[in-house]
Every structure is written in structure tokens, then in C-alpha cells.
Amino acid sequence: MRITEISTVVLRLPVVLAIGDGTQDVLIVVVHTDEGVTGVGEVHTSPTVAEAVIHAPVSHVRSRGLASVLVGQDPLDTEACWQRMYEATEVYGRRGVVMHAISGVDLALWDLRGKVEGRSVAELLGGRQHRQLAAYASVLMPDTVDEARQLARDCAAQGFAAVKYGWGGLGAGIEQAVQLVAAVREEAGDGEVMIDIGAGLDVEQALRLAEAFEPYDLTFLEEPLHPDDLAGFRRLAEASPIPIATGEKETSLAGFTTLIEQGRPDIVQPDLARAGGFTEVERIWHRARDHDVRVIPHCWSTDVLVAATMQFLASRPEPVMLEFCLEDNPIRREVAVESLWAVDGYVTVDDRPGLGITLNPRTLRELGVSFSGPAQDVIAAATR
Ligand SMILES: [Mg+2]
């Protein structure tokens, strides 16, 4: 079996705002083969930039588009395909958007391999250890205390025993942030509460914030510093009364190794559609475990990423936590035909081959703004 083509679709909501919500657009990737089997993945980044990484023509032996080095290769050799992509982009890649694009292709290759072998990706990754995954609700923090209380009640009504509030109202200063956190903690009762700052505070501000949050029994405090402030993370993780989580913007084993060794966070959060796909995040997981660092993947996108994260977590031997984004728009909810919604705070992992999902042709048609070929042909081939 050989790869014949990599097709892509950029999906975009009619209105995209500069807010902390990564479900407003996405790049869908489909790997095609000469035997008609396809694999599906997604890239969670600026989709137009990633699209160029996949389709760029050769400009140097170590500066090539991903599709150009994969066509003709054996799609079932996921490791060889990953190395080929990594080496072919050494000049302009190794991190950032190139690793994001590699991730999407890698997810599609594992999906394809699962379909060929008739096994779920969790089985390919060593075996399914969990049928049910505990999901934590992941929501944007509202601007007012009343709205935050209502949101906490809504999450509890949907059965979530753990909720992460991020960005939004948390950016309006320490005093306001503490009031919001106190309100959601009171509503949550015994439930778990996590806070995602998602902003580049300096380490002194972050320490003051962590100390101010101490009475509210947070499971972790996420990304209070700029991702490159590794010295700051190290100081913060040593002094903070709350465990520190970060890594959703980090990519590759090399990047995570530096983060873990220099920043010393308690928890790292690789995103399967950014950090290097199943192939690289498997390595990141082992590196983190070697350093006693917990891994809770970042997951705030379509059901393609939810399915991929579910398969990855289902294959872990230890207790796991699935980030479950409650945004409700067609990119978050309708890219796949299947609904992977959480019930009473749990999602169920099934044994269908690959990622276990099928792309929804209507969503591709209605929200597709850029296709790698004639739209109707790309959609037909992607949803076969
Ligand atoms: Mg975050």
C-alpha cells in the first residue's frame, strides 16, 4: 500500500473573534492510498499556515512540503513517515507550525493504519486500558461573578465533577480573578476546580495569584507565564502552593524535554494535533513519566482531536483525565458524524478501527473555505 495524496480542508466559522477559543477554525487532513483506504487527522493551529506546510513545493533537500515527501511511501510505517516529515523540514521546522502540521498527518496515518488492521488506535498504542474516561469540563471564564456561578451550576447539571475555567474574565486583574475563583469554588462544592490563566504574567504576579488562590483548593493552575519563561516556571513550580500545568503551546520531544528539565512543571499538556501526533506524544509521555511529571493532554477542538485524545488516554495504564471543551458551534460539534459528548462526566471509548470517526460532508461543505482541490472531489474522497 502506498500514499497517493494528502488532501486538506480549512474550516472556518463565518465570524472569527480574537478570543481564547480555538474552535473557530481548523485544518482537516486526509491521507489517501492506492487501495482506497483513507485516514483522517486535524491540525490545531492557524490552519492557513499549516496548509502551506503540507502543500509547499521543494525548496531545499531539508526544506520541503510534507505531502511531497510522503506520496509513494508506505502509510502503515508511521514511524518512518514521521521521521521523513521531520527530516524534510529541518531548515524551517522542528517546532511550531511545522510540528503542528506533522501532527495532523500523523493522526491521519494512525487512523488509516487502524482501519487497515481493523483495530482502534488505542489497541495499536499498546491496548485499551479504559472503557470510560473521566472528562473535565473546559470552559471560558465569564466576566462577572454571577455568570461564573451560573456556568458552574450548568456544568454540575451536566454531570461534570471537575471543571476548568480559562482566560476571559481571569485577565482583568488579581482582585477580579480571586472573586471569580471564589464563586466557582463555592458552587462546585467538593468538585475539582482548575484555573487556566492563559496569559503571560511575570513570575512575581503569578506567585501572588497562586497564593491568593490557595484557599480554593485548585487541582492545578495552568499557563500563568509566557511559554518561554522557563526560569519563571521553575521558580513558580517550586514556590506555588498549587500544582503548575503548562505545555499546550509546546511541540516535539525536544521542546518538552527542555520544558520539563528547565521549567519543572508538575503537569504537562501536549496537544495531539500540535505537539507531534501520536508518534511524538507517545515519546513525550514517557519522557514526562521518567521525570515524575503528569501528562494531561490539551484538547480544545473538533471531535477529530477529541477522538484522538480519547484513543491516546484509553491506552494509558494509569488514571487519566480528558479535557472536554463545552463550546457549542459546528466546528466543535459537527465535524464528525459521530457525537462524542460526555455523559455524567464520562466519555465512552469504543473499539471501532482507527479513530472511530467519519467526517461530516455537510460541515465540510458549509464551513470549508479552502480546499486542496475541487471542493466536491475533496469532500467526496474525505467522507467516503
Ligand atoms: Mg490552556
PDB file of C-alpha atoms and ligand atoms in Angstrom, residues 164 167 196 222-223 248 298, ligand 1:
ATOM      1  CA  LYS A 164     -11.520  24.134  34.273  1.00  0.00           C
ATOM      2  CA  TRP A 167      -8.927  33.027  30.047  1.00  0.00           C
ATOM      3  CA  ASP A 196      -6.177  28.422  33.207  1.00  0.00           C
ATOM      4  CA  GLU A 222      -2.432  26.460  34.092  1.00  0.00           C
ATOM      5  CA  GLU A 223      -0.136  28.605  31.966  1.00  0.00           C
ATOM      6  CA  GLU A 248      -0.350  23.383  25.255  1.00  0.00           C
ATOM      7  CA  HIS A 298      -4.681  19.740  25.857  1.00  0.00           C
TER       8      HIS A 298
HETATM    9 MG    MG B   1      -4.950  26.324  28.334  1.00  0.00          MG
END
